mmCIF file of C-alpha atoms in Angstrom:
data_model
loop_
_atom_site.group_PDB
_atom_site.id
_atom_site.type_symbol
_atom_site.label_atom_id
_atom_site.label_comp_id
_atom_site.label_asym_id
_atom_site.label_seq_id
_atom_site.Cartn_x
_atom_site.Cartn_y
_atom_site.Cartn_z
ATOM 1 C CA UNK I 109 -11.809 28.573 -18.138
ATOM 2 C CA UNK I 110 -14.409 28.347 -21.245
ATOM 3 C CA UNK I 111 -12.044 28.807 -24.371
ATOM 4 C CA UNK I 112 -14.036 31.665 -25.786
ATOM 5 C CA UNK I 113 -13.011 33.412 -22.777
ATOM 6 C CA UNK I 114 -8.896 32.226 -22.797
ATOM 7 C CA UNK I 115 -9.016 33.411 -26.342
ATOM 8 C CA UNK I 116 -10.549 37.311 -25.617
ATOM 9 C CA UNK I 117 -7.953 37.157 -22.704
ATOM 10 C CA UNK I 118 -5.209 35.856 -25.665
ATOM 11 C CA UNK I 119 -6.392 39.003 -28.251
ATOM 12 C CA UNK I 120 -5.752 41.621 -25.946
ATOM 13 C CA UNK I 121 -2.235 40.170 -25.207
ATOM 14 C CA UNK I 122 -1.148 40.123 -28.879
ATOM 15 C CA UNK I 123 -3.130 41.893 -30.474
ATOM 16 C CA UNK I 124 -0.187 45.591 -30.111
ATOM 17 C CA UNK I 125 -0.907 45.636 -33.832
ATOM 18 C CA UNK I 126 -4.737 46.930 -34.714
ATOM 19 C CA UNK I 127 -3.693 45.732 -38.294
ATOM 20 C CA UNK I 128 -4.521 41.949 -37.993
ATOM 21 C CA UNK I 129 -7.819 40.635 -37.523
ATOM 22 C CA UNK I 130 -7.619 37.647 -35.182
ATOM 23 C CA UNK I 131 -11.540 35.303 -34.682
ATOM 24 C CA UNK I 132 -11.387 32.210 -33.232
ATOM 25 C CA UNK I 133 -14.281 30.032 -35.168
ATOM 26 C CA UNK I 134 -16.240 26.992 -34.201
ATOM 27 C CA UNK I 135 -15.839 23.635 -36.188
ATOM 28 C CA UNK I 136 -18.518 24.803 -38.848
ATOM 29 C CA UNK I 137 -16.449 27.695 -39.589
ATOM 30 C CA UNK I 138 -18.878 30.345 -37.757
ATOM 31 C CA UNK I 139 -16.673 33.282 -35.509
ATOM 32 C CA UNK I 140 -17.651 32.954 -32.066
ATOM 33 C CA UNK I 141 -14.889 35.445 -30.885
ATOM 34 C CA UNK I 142 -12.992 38.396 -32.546
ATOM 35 C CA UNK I 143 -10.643 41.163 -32.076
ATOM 36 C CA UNK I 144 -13.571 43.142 -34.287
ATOM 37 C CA UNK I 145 -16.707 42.573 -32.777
ATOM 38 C CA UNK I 146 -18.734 42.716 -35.781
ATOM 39 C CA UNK I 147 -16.942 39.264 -37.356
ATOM 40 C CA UNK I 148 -18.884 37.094 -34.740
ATOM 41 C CA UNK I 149 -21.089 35.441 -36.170
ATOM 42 C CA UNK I 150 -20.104 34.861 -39.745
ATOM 43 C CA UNK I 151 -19.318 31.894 -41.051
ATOM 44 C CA UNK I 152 -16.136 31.471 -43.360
ATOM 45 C CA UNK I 153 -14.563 28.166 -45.372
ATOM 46 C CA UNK I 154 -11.813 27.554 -43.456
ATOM 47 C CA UNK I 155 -10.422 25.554 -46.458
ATOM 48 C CA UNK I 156 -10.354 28.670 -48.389
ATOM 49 C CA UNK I 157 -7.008 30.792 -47.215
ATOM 50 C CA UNK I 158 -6.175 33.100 -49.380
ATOM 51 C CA UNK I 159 -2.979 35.990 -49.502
ATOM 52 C CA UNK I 160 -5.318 38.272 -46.557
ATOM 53 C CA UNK I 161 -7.180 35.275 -44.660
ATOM 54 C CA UNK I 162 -5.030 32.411 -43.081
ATOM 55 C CA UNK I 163 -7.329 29.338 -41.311
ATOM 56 C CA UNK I 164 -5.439 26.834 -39.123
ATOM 57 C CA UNK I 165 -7.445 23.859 -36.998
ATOM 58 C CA UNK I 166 -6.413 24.592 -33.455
ATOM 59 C CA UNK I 167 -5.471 20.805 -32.573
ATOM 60 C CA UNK I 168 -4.165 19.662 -28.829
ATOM 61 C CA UNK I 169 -3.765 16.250 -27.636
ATOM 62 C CA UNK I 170 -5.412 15.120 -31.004
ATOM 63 C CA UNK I 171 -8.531 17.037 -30.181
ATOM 64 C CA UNK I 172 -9.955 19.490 -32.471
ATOM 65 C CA UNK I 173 -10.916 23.008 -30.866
ATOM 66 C CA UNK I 174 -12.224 25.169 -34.120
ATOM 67 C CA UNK I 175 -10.305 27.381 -35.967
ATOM 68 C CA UNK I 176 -7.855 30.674 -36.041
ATOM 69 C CA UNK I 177 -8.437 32.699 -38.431
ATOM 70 C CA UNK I 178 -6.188 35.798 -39.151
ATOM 71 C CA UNK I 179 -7.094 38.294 -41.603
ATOM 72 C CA UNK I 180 -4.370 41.097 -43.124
ATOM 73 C CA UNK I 181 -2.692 42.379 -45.830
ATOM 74 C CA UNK I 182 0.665 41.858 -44.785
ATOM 75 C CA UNK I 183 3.136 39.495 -47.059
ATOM 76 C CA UNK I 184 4.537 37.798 -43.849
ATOM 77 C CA UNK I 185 0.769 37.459 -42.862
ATOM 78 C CA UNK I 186 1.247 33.461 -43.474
ATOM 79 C CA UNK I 187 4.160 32.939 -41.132
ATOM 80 C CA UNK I 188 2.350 35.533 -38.191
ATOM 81 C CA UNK I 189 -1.141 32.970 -38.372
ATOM 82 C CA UNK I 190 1.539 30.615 -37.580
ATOM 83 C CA UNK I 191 3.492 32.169 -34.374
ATOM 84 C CA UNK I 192 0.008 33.570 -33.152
ATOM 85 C CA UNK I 193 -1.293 29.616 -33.667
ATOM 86 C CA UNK I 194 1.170 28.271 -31.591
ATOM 87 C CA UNK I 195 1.180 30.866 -29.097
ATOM 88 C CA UNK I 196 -2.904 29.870 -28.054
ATOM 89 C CA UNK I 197 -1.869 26.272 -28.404
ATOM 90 C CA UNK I 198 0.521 26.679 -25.588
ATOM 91 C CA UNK I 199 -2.043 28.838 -23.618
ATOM 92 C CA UNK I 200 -4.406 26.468 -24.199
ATOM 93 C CA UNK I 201 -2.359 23.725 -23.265
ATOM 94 C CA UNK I 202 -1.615 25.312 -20.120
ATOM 95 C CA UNK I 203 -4.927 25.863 -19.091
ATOM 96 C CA UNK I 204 -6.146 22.529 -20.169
ATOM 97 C CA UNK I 205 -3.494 20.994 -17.873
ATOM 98 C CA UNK I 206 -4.744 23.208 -15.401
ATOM 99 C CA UNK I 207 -7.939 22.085 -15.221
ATOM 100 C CA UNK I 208 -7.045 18.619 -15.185
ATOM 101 C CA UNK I 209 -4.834 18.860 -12.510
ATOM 102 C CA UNK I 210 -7.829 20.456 -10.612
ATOM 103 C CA UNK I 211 -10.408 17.500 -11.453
ATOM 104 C CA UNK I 212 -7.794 15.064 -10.377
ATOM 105 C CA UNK I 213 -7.304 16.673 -7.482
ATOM 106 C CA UNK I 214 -11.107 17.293 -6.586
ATOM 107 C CA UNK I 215 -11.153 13.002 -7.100
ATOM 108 C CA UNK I 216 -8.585 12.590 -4.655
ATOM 109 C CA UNK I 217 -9.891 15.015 -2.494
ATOM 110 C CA UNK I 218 -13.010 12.953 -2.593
ATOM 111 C CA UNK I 219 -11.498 9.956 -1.911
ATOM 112 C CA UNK I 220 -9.840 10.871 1.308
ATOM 113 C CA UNK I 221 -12.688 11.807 2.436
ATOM 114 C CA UNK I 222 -14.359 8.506 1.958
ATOM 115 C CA UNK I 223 -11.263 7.041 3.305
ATOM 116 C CA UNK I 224 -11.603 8.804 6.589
ATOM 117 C CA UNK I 225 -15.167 8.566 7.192
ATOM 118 C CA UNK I 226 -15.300 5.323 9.103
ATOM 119 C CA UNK I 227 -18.714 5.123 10.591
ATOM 120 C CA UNK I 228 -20.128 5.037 6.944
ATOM 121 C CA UNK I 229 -17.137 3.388 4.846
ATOM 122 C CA UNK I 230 -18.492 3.546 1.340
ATOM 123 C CA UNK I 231 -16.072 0.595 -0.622
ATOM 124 C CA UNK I 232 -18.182 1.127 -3.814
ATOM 125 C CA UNK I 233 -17.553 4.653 -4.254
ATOM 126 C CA UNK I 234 -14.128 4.372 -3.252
ATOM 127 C CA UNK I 235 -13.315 1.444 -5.666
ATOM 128 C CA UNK I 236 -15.163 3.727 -8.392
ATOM 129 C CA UNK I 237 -12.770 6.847 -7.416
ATOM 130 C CA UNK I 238 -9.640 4.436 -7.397
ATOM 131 C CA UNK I 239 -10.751 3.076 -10.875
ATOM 132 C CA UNK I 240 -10.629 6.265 -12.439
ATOM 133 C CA UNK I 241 -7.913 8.031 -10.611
ATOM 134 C CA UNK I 242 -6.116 4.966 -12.069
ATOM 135 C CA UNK I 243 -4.505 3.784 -8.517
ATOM 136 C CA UNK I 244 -3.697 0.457 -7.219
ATOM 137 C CA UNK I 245 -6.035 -0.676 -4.676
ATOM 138 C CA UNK I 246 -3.912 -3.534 -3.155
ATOM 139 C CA UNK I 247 -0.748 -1.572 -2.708
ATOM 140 C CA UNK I 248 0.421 -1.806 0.954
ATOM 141 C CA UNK I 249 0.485 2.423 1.846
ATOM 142 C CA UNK I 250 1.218 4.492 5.100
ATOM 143 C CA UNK I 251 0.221 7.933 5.892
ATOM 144 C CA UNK I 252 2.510 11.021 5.624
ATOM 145 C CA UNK I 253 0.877 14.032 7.206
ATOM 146 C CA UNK I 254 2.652 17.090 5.864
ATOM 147 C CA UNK I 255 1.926 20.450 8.246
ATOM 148 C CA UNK I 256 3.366 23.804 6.753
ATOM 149 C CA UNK I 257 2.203 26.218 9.729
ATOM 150 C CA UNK I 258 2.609 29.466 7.286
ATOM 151 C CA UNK I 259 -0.097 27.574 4.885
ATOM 152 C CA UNK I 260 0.619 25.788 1.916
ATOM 153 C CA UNK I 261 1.203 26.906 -1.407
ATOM 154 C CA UNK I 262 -1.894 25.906 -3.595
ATOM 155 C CA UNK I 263 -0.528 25.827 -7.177
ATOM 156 C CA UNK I 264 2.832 23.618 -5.550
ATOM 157 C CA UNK I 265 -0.024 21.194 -4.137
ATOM 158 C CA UNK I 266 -1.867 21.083 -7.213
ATOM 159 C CA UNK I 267 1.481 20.202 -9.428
ATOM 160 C CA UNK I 268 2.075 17.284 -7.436
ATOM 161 C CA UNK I 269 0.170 15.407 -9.782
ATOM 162 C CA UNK I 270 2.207 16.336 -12.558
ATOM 163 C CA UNK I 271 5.369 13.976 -11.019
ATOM 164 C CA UNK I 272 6.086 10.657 -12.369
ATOM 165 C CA UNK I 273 5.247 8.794 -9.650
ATOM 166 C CA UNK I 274 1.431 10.567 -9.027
ATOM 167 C CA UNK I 275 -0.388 7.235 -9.140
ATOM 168 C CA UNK I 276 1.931 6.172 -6.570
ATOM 169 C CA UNK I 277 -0.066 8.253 -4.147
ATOM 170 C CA UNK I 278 -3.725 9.699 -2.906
ATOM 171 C CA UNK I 279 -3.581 13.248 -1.362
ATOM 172 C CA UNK I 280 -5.804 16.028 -0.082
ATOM 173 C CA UNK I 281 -4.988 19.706 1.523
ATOM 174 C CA UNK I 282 -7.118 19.146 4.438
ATOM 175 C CA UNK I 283 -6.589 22.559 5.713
ATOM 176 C CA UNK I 284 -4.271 25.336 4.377
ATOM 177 C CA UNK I 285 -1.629 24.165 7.069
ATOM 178 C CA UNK I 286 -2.163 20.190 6.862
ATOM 179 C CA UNK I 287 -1.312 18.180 3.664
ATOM 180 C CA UNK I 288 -2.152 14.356 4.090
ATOM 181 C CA UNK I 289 -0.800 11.968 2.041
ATOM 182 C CA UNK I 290 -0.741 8.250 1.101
ATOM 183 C CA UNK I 291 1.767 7.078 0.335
ATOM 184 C CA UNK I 292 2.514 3.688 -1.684
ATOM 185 C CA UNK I 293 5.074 1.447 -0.554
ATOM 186 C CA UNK I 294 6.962 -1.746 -1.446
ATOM 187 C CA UNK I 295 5.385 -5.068 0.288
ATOM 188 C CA UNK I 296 7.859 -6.453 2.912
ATOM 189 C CA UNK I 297 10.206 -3.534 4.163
ATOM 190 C CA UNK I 298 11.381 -3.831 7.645
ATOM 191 C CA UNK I 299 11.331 -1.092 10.177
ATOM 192 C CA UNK I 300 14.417 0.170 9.004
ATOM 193 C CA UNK I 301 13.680 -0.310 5.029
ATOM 194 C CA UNK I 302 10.301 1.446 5.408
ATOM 195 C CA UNK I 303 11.952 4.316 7.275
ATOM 196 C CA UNK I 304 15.048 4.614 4.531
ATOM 197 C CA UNK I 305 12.263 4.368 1.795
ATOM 198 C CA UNK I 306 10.052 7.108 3.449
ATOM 199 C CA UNK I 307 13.293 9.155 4.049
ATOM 200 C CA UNK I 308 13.919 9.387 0.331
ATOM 201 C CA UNK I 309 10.572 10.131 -0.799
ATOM 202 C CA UNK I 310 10.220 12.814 1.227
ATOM 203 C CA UNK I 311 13.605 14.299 0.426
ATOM 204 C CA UNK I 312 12.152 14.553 -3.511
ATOM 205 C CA UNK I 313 9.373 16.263 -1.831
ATOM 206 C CA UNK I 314 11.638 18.734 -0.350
ATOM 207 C CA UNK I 315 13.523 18.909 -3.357
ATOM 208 C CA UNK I 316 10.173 19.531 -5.629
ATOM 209 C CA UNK I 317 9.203 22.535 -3.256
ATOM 210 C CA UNK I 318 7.512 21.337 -0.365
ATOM 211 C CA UNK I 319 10.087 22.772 2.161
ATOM 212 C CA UNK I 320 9.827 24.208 5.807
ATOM 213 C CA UNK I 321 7.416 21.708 6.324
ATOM 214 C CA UNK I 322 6.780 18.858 9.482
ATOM 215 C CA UNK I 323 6.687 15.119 8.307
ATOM 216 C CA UNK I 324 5.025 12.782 10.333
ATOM 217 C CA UNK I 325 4.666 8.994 9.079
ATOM 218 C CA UNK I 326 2.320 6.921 10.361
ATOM 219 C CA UNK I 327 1.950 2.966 10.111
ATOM 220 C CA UNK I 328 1.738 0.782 6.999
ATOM 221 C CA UNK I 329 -1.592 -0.433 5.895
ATOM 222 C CA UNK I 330 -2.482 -2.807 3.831
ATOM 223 C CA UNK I 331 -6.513 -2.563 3.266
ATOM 224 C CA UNK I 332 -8.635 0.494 2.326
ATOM 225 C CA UNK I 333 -10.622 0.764 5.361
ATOM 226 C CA UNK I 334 -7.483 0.942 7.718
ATOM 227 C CA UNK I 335 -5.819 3.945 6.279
ATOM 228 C CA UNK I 336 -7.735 6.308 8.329
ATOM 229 C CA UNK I 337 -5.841 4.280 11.083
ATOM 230 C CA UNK I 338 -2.284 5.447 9.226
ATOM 231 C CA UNK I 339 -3.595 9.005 9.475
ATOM 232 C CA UNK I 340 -4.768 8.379 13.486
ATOM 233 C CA UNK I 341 -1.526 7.411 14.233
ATOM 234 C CA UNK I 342 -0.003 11.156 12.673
ATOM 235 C CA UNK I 343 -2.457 12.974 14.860
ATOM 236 C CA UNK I 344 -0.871 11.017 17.888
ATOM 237 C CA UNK I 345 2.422 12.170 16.920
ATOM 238 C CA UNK I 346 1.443 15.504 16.241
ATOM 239 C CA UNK I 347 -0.140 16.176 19.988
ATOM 240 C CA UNK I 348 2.371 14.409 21.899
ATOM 241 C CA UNK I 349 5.917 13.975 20.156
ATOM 242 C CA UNK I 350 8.073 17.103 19.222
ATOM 243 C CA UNK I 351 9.327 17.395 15.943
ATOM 244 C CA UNK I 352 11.551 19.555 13.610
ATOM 245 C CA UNK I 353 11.360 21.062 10.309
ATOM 246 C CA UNK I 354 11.779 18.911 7.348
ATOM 247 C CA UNK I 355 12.928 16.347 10.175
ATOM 248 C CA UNK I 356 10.516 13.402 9.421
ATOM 249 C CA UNK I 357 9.113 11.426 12.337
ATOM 250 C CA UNK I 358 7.910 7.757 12.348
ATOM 251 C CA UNK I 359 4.613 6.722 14.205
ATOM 252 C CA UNK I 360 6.931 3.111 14.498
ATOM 253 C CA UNK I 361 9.462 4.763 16.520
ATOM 254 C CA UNK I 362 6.784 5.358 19.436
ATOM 255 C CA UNK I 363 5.003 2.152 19.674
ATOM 256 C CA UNK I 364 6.566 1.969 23.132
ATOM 257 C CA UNK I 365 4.799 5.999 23.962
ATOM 258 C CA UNK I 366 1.854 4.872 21.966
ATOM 259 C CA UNK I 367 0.870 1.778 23.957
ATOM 260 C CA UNK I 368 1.802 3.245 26.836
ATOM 261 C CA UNK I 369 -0.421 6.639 26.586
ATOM 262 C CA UNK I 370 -3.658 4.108 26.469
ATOM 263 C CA UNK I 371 -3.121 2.967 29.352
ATOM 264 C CA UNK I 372 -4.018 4.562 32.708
ATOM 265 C CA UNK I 373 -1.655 4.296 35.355
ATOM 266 C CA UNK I 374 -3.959 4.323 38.406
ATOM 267 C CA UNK I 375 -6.069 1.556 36.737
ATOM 268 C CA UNK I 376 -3.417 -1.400 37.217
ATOM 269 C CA UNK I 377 -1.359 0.728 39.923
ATOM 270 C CA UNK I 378 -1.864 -2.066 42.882
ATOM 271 C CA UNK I 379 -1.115 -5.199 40.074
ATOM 272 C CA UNK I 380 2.403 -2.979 39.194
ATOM 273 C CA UNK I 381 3.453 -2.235 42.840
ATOM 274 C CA UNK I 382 4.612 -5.190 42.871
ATOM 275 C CA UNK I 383 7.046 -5.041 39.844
ATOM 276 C CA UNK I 384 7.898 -1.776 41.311
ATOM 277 C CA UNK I 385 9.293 -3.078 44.850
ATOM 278 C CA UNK I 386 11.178 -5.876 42.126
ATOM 279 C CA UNK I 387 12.374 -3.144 40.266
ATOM 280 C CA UNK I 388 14.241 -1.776 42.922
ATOM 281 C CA UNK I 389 17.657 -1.347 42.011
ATOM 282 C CA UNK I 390 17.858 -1.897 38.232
ATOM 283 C CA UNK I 391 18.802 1.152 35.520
ATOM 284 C CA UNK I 392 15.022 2.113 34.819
ATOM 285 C CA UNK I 393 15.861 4.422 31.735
ATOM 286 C CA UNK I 394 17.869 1.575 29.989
ATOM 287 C CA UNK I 395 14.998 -0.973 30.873
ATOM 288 C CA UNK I 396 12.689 1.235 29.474
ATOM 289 C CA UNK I 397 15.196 1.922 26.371
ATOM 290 C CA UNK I 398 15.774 -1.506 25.480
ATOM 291 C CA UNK I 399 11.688 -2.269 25.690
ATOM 292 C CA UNK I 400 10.865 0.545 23.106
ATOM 293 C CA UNK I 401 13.463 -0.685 21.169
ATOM 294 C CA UNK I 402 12.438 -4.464 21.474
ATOM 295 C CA UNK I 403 8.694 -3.174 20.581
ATOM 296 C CA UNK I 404 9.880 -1.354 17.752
ATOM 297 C CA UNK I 405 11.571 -3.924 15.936
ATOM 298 C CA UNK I 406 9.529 -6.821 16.911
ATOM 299 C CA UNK I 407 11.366 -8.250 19.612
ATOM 300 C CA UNK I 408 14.308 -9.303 16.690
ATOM 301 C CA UNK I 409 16.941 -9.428 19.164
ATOM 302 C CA UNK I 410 19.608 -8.923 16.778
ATOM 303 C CA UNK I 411 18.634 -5.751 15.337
ATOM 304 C CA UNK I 412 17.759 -4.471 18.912
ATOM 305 C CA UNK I 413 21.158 -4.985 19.547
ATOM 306 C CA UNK I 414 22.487 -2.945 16.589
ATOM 307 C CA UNK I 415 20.421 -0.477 17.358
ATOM 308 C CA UNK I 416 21.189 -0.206 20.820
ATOM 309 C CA UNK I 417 25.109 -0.680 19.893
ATOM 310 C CA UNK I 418 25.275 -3.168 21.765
ATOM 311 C CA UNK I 419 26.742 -7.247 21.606
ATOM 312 C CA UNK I 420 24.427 -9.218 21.234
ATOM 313 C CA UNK I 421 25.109 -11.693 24.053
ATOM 314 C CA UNK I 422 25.011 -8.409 26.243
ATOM 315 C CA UNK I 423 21.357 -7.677 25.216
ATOM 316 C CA UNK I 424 20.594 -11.618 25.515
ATOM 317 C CA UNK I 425 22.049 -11.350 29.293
ATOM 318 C CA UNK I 426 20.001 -8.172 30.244
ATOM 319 C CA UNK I 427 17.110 -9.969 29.164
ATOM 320 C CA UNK I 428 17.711 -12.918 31.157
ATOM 321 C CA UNK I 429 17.806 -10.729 34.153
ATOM 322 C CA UNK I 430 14.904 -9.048 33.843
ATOM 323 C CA UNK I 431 13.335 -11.965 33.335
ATOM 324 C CA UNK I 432 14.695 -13.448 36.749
ATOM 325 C CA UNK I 433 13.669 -9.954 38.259
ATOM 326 C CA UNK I 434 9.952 -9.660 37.235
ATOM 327 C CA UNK I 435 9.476 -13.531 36.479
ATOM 328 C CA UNK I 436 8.421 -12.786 32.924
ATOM 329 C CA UNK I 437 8.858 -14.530 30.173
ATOM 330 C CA UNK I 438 10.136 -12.031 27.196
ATOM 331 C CA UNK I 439 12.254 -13.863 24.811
ATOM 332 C CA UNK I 440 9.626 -16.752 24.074
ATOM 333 C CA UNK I 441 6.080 -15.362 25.639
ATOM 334 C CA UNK I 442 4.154 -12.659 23.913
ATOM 335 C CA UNK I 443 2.091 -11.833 27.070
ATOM 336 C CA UNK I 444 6.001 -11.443 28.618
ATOM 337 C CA UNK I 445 6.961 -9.093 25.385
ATOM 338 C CA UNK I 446 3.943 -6.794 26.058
ATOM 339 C CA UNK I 447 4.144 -7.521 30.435
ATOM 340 C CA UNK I 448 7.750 -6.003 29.958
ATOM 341 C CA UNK I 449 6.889 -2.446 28.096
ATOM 342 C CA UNK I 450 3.960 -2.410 30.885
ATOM 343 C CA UNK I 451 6.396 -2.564 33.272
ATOM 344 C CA UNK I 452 9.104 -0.354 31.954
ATOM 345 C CA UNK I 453 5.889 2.457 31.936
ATOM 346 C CA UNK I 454 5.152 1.409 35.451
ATOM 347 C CA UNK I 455 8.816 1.899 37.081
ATOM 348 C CA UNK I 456 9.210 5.339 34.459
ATOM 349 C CA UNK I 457 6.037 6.874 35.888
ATOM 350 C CA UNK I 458 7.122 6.107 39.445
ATOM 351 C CA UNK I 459 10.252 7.432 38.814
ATOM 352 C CA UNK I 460 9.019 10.914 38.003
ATOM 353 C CA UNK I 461 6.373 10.776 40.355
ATOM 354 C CA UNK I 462 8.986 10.562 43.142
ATOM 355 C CA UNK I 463 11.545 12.900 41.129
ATOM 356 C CA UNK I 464 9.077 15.892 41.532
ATOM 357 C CA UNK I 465 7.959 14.758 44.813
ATOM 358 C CA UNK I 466 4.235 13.876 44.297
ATOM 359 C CA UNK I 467 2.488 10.692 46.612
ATOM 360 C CA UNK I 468 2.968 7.444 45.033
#
């Protein structure tokens, strides 16, 4: 908004009282708005107030916008320039803010967009947007993909950029519904860090006003150009994993799904009959289980464990077996880690196949 025009909008707010005369004059003293119309365009000294003119420099940020000039014959008139001065500052403040908020959100906007667009990955404009946006380029960051199905509130979006931490992240309303956000993150989290950290940040983002929303977190990234890969991973979620309000769901708790989903089952059916008829007889939901939890926190054994409450030894002596079962290697080999979630897939599918009676 031009400040001519947040000024006329200012007069007829304060102006109750037709006895004031209230310009607002340019830095060579000329009026280029007034509560009397036939005051624009005169120029005063605005070093000459006297007991019916008060001048004060309109100053915000230490930046000079012109002049108020108040004109009455009042004996308080010095102390109303005054409250009428620092009522515009404050409107003017606000609506400088504003539009700040709006540019910096019209960069980031921008820079998603270069983010995403993969086919023609511009690095040049994107380090030139990063530069001035004032963001880290070699922070380690991880998508958060926000969906409010009512639509999001525009002016809570926008004000995101006024928390203390707004250079910690790069966000864009894609839609009305669908907020995507990246997110930075500390270097060297775990599984379990990185989902405690994520947790937390988005409980602040509940707590600023972002509620009744879905949260869906996809992987960590480390380089520009694989970011769009963090967002990817949300979609995935999004289509084929149910989720809750303000529940927050983690792309790393369905590597197992994920891998899985890419792979079609009548492709490699004839290799994985095989496994099937040496399957025959073991618990295929806690096979499965304890593979999506070995994926998901990188075949550490001991963490598996925890998560699966179980000993330790226990989990090392299921292992074993399977690996005398299927003659895989999955402790040591990563062809056996990645042979093992293949399988798991393999016996599941067969085991709904027959449970609703289709041909296997």
């Amino acid at each position: 908004m031009m400040l001519v025009d947040i000024f006329k909008e200012f007069i007829n707010v304060v102006q109750e009282n037709k006895k004031y005369t209230i310009g607002l004059l340019n830095e060579e003293g000329i009026v280029v708005s007034c509560s009397r119309e036939k005051f624009v365009g005169e120029c005063f000294n605005v070093d000459s107030s006297d007991i019916n003119n008060v001048f004060y420099a309109i100053k915000i940020k230490r930046e000079s916008y012109g002049y108020i000039w108040v004109r009455g014959e009042d004996e308080n008139l010095k102390m109303i320039s005054s409250l009428l001065l620092d009522s515009l500052t404050t409107r003017l403040m606000y609506e400088i803010n504003n539009s700040s908020l709006k540019q910096k959100v019209t960069k980031d906007d921008e820079l998603i967009k270069f983010l995403l667009n993969e086919e023609q990955f511009d690095l040049n404009n994107i380090l030139d947007l990063i530069n001035r946006l004032g963001i880290d380029e070699n922070k380690t960051r991880a998508a958060i993909y926000i969906i409010n199905q009512k639509g999001h509130n525009l002016e809570e979006i926008m004000r995101l950029k006024l928390r203390a931490d707004s250079k910690q992240m790069i966000y864009s309303l894609l839609n009305k519904r669908s907020l995507l956000l990246f997110k930075d993150m500390p270097s060297g989290l775990d599984n379990t860090e990185a989902k405690r950290f994520f947790k937390k940040y988005i409980r602040s983002l509940q707590d600023w006003g972002l509620q009744g929303c879905y949260y869906i977190v996809g992987s960590a990234q480390d380089k520009l150009k694989q970011y769009s890969v963090s967002y990817k991973n949300c979609l995935w979620l999004e289509k084929n994993i149910n989720y809750e309000v303000d529940e927050p769901i983690f792309f790393t708790d369905y590597l197992f799904e994920y891998f899985v989903s890419k792979i079609h089952l009548d492709d490699v059916r004839n290799i994985f009959d095989f496994y099937n008829d040496r399957g025959k007889g073991i618990d295929i939901d806690e096979f499965t289980n304890i593979a999506n939890k070995l994926l998901i926190n990188d075949y550490n054994i001991t963490q598996t464990a925890d998560d699966l409450f179980l000993h330790k030894n226990t989990l090392i002596y299921k292992l074993k077996k399977y690996e005398q079962i299927f003659n895989i290697d999955i402790r040591g080999d990563f062809k056996g880690k990645f042979l093992m979630v293949l399988i798991a897939n393999t016996l599941r599918e067969y085991q709904r196949q027959k449970q609703v009676g289709e041909k296997i």
